[in-house]
Coordinates of C-alpha atoms and ligand atoms in Angstrom, one line a residue:
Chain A
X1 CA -16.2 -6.7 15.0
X2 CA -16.5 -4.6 12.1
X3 CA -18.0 -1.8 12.3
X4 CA -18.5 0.8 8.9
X5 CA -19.6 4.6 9.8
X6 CA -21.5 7.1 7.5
X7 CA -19.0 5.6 4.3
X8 CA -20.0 7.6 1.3
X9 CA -17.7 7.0 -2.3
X10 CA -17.8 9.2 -5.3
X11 CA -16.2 9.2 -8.3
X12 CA -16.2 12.6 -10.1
X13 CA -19.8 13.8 -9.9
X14 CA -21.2 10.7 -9.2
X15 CA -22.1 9.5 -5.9
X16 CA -21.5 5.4 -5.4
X17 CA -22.1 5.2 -1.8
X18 CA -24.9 7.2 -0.2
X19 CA -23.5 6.7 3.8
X20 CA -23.0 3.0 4.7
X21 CA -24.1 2.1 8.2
X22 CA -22.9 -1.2 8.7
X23 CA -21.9 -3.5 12.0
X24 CA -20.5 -7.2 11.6
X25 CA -20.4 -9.0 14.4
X26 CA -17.0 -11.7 14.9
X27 CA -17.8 -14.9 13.3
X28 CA -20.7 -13.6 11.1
X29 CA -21.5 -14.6 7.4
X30 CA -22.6 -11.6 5.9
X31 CA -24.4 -11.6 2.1
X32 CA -24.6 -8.2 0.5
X33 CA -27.4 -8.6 -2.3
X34 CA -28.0 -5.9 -4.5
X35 CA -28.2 -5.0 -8.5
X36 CA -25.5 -4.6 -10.7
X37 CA -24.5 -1.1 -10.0
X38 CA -26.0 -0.6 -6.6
X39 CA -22.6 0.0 -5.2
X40 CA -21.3 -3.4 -3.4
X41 CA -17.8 -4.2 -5.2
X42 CA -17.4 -0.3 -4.5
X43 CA -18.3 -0.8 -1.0
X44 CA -15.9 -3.9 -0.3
X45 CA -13.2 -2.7 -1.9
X46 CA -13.5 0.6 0.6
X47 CA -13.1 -1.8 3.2
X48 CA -9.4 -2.7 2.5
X49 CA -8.8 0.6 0.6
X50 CA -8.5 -0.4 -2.4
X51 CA -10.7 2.4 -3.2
X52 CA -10.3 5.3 -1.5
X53 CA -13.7 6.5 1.0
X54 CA -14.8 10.0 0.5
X55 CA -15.7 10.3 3.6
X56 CA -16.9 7.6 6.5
X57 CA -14.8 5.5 9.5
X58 CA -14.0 2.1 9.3
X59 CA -13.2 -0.1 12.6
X60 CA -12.0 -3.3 12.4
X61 CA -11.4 -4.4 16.2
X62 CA -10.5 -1.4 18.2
X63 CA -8.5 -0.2 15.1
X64 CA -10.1 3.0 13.7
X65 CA -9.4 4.8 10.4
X66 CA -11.1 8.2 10.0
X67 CA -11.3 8.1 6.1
X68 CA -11.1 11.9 5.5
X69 CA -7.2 11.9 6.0
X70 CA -5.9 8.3 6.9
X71 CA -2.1 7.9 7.0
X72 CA -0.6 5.1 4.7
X73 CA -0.1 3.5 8.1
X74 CA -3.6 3.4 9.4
X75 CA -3.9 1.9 5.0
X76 CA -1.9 -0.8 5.6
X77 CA -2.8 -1.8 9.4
X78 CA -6.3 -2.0 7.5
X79 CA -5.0 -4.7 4.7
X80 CA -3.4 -6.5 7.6
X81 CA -6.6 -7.1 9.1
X82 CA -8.6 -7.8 5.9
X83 CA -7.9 -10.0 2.7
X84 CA -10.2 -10.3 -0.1
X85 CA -11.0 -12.9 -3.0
X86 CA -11.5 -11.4 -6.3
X87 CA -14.5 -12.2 -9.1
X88 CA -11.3 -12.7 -11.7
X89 CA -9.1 -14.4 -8.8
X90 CA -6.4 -11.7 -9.7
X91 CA -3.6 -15.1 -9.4
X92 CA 0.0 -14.1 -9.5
X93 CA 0.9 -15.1 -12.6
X94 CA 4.1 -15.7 -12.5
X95 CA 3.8 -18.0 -9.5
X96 CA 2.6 -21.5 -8.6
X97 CA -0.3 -22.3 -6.4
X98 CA 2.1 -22.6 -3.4
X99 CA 3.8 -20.1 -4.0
X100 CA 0.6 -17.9 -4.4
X101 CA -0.6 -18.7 -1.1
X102 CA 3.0 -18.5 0.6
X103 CA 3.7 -14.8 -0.8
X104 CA 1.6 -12.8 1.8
X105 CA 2.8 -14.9 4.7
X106 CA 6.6 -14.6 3.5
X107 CA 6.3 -11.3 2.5
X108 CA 4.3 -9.3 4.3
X109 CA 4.4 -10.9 8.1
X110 CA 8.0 -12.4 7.6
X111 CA 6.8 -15.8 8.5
X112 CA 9.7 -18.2 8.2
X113 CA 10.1 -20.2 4.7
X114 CA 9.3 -23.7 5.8
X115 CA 6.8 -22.0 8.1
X116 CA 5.2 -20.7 5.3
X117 CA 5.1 -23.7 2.9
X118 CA 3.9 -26.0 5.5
X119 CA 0.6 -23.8 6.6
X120 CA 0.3 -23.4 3.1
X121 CA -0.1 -26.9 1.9
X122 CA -2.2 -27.4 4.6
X123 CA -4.3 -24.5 3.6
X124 CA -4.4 -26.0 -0.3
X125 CA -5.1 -29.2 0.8
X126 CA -8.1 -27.9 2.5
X127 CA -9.4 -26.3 -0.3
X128 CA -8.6 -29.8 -2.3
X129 CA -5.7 -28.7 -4.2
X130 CA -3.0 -30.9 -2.9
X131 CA -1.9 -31.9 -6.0
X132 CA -1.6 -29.0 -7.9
X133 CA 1.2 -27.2 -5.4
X134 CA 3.1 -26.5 -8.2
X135 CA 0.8 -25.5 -11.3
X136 CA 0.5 -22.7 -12.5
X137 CA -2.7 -20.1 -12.8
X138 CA -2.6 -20.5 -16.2
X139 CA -2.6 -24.6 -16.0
X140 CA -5.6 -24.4 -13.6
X141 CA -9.5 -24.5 -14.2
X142 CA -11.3 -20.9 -13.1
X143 CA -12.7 -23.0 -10.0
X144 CA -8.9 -24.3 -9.1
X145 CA -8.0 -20.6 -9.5
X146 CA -11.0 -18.9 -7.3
X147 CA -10.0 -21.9 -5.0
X148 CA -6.3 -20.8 -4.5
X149 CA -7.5 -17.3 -4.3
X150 CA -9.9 -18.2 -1.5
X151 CA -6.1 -20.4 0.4
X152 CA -4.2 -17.3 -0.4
X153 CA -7.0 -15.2 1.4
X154 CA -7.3 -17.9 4.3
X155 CA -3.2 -18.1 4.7
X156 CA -3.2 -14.7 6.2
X157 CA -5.2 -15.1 8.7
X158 CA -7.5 -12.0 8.8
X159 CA -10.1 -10.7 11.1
X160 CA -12.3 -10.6 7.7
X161 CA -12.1 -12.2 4.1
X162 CA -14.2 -9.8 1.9
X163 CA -15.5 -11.9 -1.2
X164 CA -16.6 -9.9 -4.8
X165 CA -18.7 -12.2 -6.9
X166 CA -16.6 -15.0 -6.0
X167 CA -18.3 -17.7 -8.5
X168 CA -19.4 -15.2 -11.3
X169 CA -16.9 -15.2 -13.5
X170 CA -16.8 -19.5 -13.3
X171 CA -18.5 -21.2 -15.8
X172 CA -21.7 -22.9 -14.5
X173 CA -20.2 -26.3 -13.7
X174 CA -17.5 -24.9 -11.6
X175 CA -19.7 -22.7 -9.5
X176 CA -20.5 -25.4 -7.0
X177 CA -17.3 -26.2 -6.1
X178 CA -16.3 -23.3 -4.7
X179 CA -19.0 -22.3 -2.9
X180 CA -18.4 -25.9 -1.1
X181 CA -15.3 -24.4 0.1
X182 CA -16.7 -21.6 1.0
X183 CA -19.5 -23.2 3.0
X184 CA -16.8 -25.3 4.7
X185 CA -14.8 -22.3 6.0
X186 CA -17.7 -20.4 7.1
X187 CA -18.2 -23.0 9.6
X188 CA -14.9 -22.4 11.0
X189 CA -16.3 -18.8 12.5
X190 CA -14.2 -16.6 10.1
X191 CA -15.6 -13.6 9.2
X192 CA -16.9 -12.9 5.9
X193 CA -18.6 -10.3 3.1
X194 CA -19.4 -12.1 0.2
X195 CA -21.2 -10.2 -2.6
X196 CA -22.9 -12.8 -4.0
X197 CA -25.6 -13.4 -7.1
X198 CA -26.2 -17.4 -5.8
X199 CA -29.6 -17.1 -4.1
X200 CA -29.5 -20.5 -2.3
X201 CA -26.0 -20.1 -1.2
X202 CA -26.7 -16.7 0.2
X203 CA -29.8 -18.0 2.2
X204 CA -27.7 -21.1 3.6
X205 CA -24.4 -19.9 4.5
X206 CA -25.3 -16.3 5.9
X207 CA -26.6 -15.1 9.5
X208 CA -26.7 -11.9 8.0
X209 CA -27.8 -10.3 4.4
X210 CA -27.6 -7.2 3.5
X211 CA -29.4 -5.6 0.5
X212 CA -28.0 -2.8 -1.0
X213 CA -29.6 -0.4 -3.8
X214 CA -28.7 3.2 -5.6
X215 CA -25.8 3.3 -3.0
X216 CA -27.5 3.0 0.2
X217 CA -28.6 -0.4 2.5
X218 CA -32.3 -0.8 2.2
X219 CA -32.7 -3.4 4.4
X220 CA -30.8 -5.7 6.6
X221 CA -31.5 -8.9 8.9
X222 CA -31.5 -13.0 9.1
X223 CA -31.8 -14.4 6.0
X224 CA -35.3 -15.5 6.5
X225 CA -36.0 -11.5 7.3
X226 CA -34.9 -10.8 3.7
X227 CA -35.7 -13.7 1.8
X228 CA -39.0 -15.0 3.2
X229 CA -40.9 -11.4 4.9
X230 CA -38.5 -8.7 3.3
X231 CA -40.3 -5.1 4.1
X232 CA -39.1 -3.0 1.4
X233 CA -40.8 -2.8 -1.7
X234 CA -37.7 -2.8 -3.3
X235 CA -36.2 -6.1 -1.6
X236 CA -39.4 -7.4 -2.6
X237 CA -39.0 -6.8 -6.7
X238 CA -35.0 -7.5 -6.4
X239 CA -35.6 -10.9 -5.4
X240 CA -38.9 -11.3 -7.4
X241 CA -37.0 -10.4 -10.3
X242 CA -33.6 -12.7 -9.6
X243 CA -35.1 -16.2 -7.9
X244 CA -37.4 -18.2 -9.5
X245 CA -41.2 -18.4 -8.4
X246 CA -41.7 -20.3 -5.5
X247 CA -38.1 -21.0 -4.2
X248 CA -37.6 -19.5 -0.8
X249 CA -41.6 -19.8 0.3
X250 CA -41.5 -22.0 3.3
Chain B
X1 CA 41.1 -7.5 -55.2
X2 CA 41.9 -10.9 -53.7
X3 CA 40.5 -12.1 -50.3
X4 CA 43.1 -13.1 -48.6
X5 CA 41.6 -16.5 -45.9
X6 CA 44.7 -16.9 -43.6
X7 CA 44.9 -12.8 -43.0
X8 CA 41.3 -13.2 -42.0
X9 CA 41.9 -16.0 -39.9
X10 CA 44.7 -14.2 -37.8
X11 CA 42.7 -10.7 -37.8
X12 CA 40.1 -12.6 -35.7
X13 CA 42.5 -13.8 -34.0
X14 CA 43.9 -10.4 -32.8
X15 CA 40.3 -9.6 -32.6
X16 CA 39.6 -11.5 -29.9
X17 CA 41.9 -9.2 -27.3
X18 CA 39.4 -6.3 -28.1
X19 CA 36.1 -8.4 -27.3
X20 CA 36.6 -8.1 -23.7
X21 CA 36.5 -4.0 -24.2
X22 CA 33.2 -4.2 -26.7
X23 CA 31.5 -6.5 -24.1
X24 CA 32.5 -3.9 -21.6
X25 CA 31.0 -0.9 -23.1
X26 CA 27.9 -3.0 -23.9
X27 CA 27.1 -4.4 -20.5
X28 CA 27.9 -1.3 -18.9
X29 CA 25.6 0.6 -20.9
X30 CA 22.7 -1.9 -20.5
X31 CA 23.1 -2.4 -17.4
X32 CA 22.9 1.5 -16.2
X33 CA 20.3 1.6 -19.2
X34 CA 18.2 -0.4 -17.5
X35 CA 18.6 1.1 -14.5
X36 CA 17.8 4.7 -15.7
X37 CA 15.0 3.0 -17.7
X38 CA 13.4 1.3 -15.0
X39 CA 13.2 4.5 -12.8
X40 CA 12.3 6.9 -15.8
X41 CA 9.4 4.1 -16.4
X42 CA 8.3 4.6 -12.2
X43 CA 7.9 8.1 -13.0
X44 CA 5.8 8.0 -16.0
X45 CA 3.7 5.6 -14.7
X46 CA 3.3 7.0 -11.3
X47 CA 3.1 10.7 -13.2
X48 CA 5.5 12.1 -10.4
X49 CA 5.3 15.5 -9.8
X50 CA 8.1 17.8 -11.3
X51 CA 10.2 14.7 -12.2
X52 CA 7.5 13.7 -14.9
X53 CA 8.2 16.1 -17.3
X54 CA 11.3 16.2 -17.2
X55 CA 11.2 12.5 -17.7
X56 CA 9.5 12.5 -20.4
X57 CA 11.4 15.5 -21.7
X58 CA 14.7 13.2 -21.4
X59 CA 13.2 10.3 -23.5
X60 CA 11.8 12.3 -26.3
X61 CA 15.5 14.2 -26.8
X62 CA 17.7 11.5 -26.4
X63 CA 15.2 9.3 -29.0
X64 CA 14.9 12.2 -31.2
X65 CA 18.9 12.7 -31.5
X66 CA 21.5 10.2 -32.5
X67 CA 24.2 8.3 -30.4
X68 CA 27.0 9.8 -31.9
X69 CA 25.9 13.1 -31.2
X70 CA 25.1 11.9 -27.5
X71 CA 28.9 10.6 -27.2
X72 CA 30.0 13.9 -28.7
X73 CA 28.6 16.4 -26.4
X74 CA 28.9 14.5 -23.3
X75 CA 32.8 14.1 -24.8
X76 CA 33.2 18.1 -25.5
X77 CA 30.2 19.2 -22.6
X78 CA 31.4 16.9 -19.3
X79 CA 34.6 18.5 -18.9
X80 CA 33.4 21.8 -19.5
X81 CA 30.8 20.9 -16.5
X82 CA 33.8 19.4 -14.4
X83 CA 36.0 21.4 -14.4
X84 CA 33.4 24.2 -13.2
X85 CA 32.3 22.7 -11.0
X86 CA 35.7 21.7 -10.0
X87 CA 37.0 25.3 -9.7
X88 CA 34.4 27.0 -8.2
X89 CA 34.1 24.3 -5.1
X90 CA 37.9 24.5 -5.2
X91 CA 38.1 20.6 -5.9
X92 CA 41.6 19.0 -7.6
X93 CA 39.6 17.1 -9.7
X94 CA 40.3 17.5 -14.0
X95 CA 38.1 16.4 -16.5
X96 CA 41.7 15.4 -18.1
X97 CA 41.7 12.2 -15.4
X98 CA 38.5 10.7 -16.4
X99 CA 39.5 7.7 -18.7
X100 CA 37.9 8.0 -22.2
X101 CA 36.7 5.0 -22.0
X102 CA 34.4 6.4 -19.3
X103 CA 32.8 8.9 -21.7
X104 CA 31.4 5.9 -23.5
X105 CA 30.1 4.4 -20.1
X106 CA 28.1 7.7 -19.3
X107 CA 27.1 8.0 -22.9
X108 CA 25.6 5.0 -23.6
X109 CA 24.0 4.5 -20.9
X110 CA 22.1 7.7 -21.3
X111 CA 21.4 6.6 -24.6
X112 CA 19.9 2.7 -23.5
X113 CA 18.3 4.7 -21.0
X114 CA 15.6 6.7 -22.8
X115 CA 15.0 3.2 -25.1
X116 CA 14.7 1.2 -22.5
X117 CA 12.7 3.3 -19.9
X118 CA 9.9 2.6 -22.8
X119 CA 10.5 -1.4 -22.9
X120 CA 10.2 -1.1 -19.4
X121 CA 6.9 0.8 -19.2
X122 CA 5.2 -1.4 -21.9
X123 CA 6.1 -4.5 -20.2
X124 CA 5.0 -3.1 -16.5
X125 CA 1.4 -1.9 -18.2
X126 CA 1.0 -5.0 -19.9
X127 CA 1.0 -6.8 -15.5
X128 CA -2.9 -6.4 -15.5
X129 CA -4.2 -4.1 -12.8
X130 CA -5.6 -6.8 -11.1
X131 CA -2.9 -8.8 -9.5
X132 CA -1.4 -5.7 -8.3
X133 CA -4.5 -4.9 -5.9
X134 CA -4.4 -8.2 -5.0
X135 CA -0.6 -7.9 -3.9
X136 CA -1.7 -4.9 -2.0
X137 CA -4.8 -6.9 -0.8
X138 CA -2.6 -9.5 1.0
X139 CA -0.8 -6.5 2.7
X140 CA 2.1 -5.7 0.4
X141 CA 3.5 -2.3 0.2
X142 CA 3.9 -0.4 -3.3
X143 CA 7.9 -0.9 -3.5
X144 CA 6.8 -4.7 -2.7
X145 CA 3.9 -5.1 -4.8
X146 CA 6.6 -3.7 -8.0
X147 CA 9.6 -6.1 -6.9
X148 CA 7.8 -9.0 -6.3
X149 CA 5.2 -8.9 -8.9
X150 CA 5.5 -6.0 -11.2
X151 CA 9.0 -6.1 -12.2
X152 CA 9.4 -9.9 -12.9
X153 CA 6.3 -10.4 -14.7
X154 CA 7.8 -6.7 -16.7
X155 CA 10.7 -8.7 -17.5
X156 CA 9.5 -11.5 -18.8
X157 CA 7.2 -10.3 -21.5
X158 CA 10.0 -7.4 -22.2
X159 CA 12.6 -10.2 -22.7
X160 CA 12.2 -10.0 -26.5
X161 CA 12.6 -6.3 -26.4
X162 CA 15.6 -6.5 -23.7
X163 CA 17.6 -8.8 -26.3
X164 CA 17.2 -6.0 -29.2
X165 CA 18.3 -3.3 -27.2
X166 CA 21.1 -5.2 -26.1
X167 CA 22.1 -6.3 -29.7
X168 CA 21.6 -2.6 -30.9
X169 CA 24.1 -1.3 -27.8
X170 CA 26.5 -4.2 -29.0
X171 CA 26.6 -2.7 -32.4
X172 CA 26.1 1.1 -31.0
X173 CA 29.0 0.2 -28.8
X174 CA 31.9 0.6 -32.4
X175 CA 31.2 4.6 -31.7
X176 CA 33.9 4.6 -29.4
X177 CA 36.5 4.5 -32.0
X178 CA 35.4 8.3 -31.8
X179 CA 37.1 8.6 -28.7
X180 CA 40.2 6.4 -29.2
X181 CA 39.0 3.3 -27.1
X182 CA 40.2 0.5 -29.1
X183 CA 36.9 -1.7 -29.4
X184 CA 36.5 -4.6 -32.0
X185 CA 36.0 -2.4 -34.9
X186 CA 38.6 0.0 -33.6
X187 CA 41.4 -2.7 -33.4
X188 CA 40.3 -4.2 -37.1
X189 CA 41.4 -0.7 -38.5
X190 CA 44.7 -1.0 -36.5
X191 CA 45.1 -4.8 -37.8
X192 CA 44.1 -3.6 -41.1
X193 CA 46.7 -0.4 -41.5
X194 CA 49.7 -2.7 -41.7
X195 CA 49.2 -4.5 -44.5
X196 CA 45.9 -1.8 -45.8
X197 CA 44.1 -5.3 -46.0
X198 CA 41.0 -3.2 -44.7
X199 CA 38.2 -5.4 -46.1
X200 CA 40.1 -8.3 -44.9
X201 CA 39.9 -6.8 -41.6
X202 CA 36.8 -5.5 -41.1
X203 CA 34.8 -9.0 -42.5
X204 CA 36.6 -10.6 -39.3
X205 CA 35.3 -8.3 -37.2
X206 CA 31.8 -8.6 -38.7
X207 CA 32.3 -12.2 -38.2
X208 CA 32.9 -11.8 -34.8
X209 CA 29.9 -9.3 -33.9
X210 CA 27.5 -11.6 -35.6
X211 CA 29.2 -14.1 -33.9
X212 CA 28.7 -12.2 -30.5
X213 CA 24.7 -11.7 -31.6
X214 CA 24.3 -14.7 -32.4
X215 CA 25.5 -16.1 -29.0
X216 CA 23.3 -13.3 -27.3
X217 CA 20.3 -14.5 -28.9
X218 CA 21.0 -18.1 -28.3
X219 CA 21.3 -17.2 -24.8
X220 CA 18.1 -14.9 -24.5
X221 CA 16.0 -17.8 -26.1
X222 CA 17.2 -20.1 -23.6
X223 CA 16.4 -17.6 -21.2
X224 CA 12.9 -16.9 -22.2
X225 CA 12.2 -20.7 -22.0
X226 CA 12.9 -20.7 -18.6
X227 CA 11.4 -17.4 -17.6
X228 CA 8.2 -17.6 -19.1
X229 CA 7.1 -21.3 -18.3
X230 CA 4.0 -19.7 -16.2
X231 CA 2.8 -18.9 -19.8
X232 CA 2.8 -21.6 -21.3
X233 CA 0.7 -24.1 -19.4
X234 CA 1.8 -28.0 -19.4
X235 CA 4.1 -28.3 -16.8
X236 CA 2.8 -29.1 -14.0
Ligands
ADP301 N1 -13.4 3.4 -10.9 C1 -14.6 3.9 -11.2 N2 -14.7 5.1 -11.8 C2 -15.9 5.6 -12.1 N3 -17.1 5.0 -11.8 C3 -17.0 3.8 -11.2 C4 -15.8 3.2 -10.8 N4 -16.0 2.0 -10.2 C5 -17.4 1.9 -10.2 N5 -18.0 2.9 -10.7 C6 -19.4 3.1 -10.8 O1 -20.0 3.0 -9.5 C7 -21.2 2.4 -9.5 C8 -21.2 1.2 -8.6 O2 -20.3 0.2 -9.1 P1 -20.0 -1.1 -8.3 O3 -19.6 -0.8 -6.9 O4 -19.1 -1.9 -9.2 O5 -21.5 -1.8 -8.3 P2 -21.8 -3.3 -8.1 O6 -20.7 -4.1 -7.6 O7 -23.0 -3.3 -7.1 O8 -22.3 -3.8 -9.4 C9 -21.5 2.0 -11.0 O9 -22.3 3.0 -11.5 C10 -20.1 2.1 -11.6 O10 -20.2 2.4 -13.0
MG302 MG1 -19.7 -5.7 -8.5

C-alpha cells in the first residue's frame, strides 16, 4: 500500500502541489488525469524523490519518510521500493537493451551476473524485444525504447512502477504498442501510477483515476465515477475538452 | 650548410634511449592530470562548498600562466616548502633527495590538471540530465550513478579532447631540459654538441615526436571506434 500525506511542492514562490491526500491500494492501476501544468510529473517524481517534497509523508508498506528532514537513507530505501518509466525513456546510452535492464539488478541489489541476464531476457522477451538484447537506444524505435524502459522498471521488482506520459513523446503509430505492454503487466497485480493523456487506455486499464488540477486532487474514484458521472465541474470541462463527443457515454 | 642523412639516421637512433623518459613524463602527467581534472570537474559541478572557489581559483591561474613558469616555481618553491616543513616537524627529509625528474611529475600534472578538469566538465554536462535520474530511479547512489554512467559516457564524447591534451603534454613534456632530465629533445642537444650538427639533431628528434603523435592519434581513432559504437547506430 501506498499511502501519500498532506505532500505540498514549491519551487521558489510558486506552489506545485497544494497537499496531496492520496492512498493506493496493493495491486491497483491508478490514472492521474489532469492539465498540462496541474502538477502530476511533479507529484510522481516526489514519490521516488526525484524531487524533493516541501513538506508531506510518504509510506510505501510500513516504510515511512517524513519529508521535512528525510535522511539519504530513508531517499534510497524509497527508490528501492519504487522505479519509474520516463515520457523521454531516459535509456542509458551507452548500453544495450540487456544491459539496460541488467544494470539496476547488478548494481544496485548485487544480483549475480548470469542471474541477472537471465531474468532479464525473460523480462525483454515479455515486452517483445527478444531480439534486440543487444541494440542499442540509439538503434531502437521510441516504442522499442519506452518498451526497454518499462523491462528495466519491471526487472527490479518494486512495490510500485510510477509511469510519466509514458506514450507521449512516441509518434502516433507507436503509441499502441506500448500501452499493450502496459495493459499486459497490469494484469499481473503490480502496482502502478501512470500519468496518462490516452483517454481509452485510462478508462480500461485503471481501478482507480485520479484527476488532478492547480496542484490539488479534485476528484477521485472508479473509472466510471470519473469518466461516465464525474461531480466536479471541473472534471466535467477537462474531459469535455480532451475526449471526443460521445465516447465514454454508456 | 649540408644535411648530413646518415648523422640523422644514427641521431634517431640514439634517440630512441630517451623515448622511454618523454613517454614517462607524459603519461605521468596525464594520468594525475586527469585525475586532478576529474575531481576539480566534481567540484564545479556539484558547486562544493569552500572547495569551489578555490577550484575554480586553481583552473583560472594555472590557464592564465604558462608551463614553464609552473615547472619553475614548483622547481625553486617545493623545496623551500620541504624543507620547512621538514625542519619544523623535525623530519630527515631534504628537498635535495627528490629526483628532478619528480619536479616535472608534480609540475605537469598540475598543469594537465586545470586543462583537463574543463574537458572533463564539458563532457560530463554534455550526459543529459535525464539518464542520471533514471540511474538514481533504479536505486543507484550518486558515486554509482557517476561511475557507471556519468564518467564513461564523459569519456567518450571527451575522447577527442583527451587525445589533444595528451599530444600538447607530449610536446609540453621537452621543458624538462630546464631541469636537466635528459628527454628527447634534451638528448638531441647532447647528440648534437659533438659534432655541432644541431639541425641535424633536432630534425630527428622532430621526426620522432611526430612520429610519437602520429601513433597516438592512430591509437585514439581506433579507440573512439570502439568506444563510441552506441552512437553510431547499425550494429546491432
Ligand atoms: N524544476 C522546476 N522549476 C520550476 N518550476 C517547475 C519545475 N518543474 C515544474 N515546474 C512547474 O510546476 C508546475 C507543474 O509542473 P508539472 O508537474 O510538470 O505539471 P504536469 O506534469 O501536470 O504538466 C508547472 O507550472 C511547471 O512550470
Ligand atoms: Mg508532466
Amino acid at each position: 500500500m501506498i499511502k501519500l500525506q498532506n505532500i505540498t511542492k514549491s519551487f521558489g514562490r510558486l506552489q506545485v502541489l497544494k497537499g496531496i491526500d492520496l492512498v493506493v491500494e496493493k495491486g491497483e492501476v491508478v490514472a492521474i488525469l489532469g492539465p498540462s501544468g496541474s502538477g502530476k510529473t511533479t507529484l510522481l517524481r516526489c514519490i521516488n524523490y526525484l524531487e524533493k517534497p516541501s513538506d508531506g509523508e510518504i509510506t510505501i508498506d510500513d516504510f515511512t519518510v517524513n519529508c521535512k528532514r528525510p535522511s539519504k537513507k530513508d531517499i534510497h530505501t524509497l527508490r528501492g521500493k519504487t522505479a519509474m518509466v520516463f515520457q523521454q525513456y531516459n535509456l542509458f546510452r551507452h548500453k544495450t537493451a540487456l544491459e539496460n535492464v541488467m544494470e539496476g539488478l547488478v548494481v544496485v541489489q548485487k544480483v549475480e551476473k548470469e542471474e541477472a541476464r537471465r531474468r532479464s531476457i525473460e523480462l525483454l522477451e515479455k515486452v517483445g524485444l527478444g531480439n534486440k538484447l543487444n541494440a542499442y537506444p540509439s538503434q531502437l524505435s521510441g516504442g522499442q525504447q519506452q518498451r526497454v524502459g518499462i523491462a528495466r522498471a519491471l526487472a527490479l521488482n518494486p512495490e510500485v512502477i510510477l509511469f510519466d506520459e509514458p506514450t507521449s513523446a512516441l509518434d502516433p503509430e507507436l503509441v499502441g504498442e506500448v500501452l499493450a505492454v502496459i495493459r499486459n503487466i497490469a494484469k499481473e497485480g503490480i502496482t502502478m501510477i501512470i500519468v496518462t493523456h490516452e483517454m481509452g487506455f485510462a478508462h480500461d486499464v485503471a481501478n482507480h483515476v485520479v484527476f488532478m488540477d492547480e496542484g490539488i486532487i479534485v476528484e477521485e474514484g472508479k473509472p466510471n465515477d470519473i469518466f461516465v458521472s464525474p461531480k466536479e465541474e471541473r472534471t466535467k470541462q477537462f474531459l469535455k475538452r480532451i475526449t471526443p463527443e460521445g465516447v465514454y457515454s454508456i | 650548410m649540408k644535411l648530413d642523412p646518415s648523422f640523422i639516421w644514427t641521431a634517431l637512433v640514439e634517440l630512441l634511449s630517451a623515448v622511454p623518459t618523454t613517454l614517462n613524463v607524459t603519461m605521468v602527467s596525464i594520468l594525475f592530470g586527469t585525475l586532478i581534472g576529474t575531481i576539480v570537474a566534481l567540484i564545479r559541478i556539484y558547486r562544493v562548498p569552500v572547495l569551489n572557489p578555490i577550484a575554480s581559483a586553481y583552473v583560472t591561474v594555472i590557464r592564465g600562466t604558462p608551463m614553464l613558469t609552473h615547472l619553475l616555481l614548483i622547481y625553486y618553491g617545493l623545496p623551500m616548502l620541504v624543507n620547512g616543513l621538514s625542519d619544523s616537524f623535525g623530519w630527515s627529509f631534504r628537498a635535495a633527495s627528490i629526483p628532478m625528474i619528480g619536479f616535472a611529475y608534480l609540475s605537469f600534472s598540475i598543469t594537465s590538471g586545470a586543462y583537463l578538469s574543463e574537458v572533463v566538465r564539458s563532457g560530463m554536462l554534455a550526459v543529459n540530465r535525464g539518464q542520471i535520474e533514471a540511474a538514481y530511479a533504479v536505486g543507484m547512489t550518486t558515486p554509482q550513478a557517476l561511475r557507471r554512467i556519468v564518467l564513461p559516457q564523459a569519456f567518450a564524447v571527451s575522447l577527442p579532447n583527451l587525445t589533444n591534451a595528451l599530444i600538447g603534454a607530449l610536446h609540453g613534456s621537452t621543458l624538462v631540459f630546464s631541469l636537466t632530465v635528459v628527454d628527447i629533445n634534451a638528448k638531441a642537444q647532447i647528440v648534437a654538441s659533438t659534432n655541432w650538427k644541431f639541425f641535424d639533431a633536432y630534425l630527428a628528434a622532430a621526426i620522432l615526436y611526430w612520429g610519437l603523435t602520429v601513433l597516438i592519434e592512430q591509437l585514439s581513432g581506433l579507440l573512439e571506434k570502439r568506444i563510441n559504437v552506441y552512437n553510431r547506430g547499425g550494429v546491432a
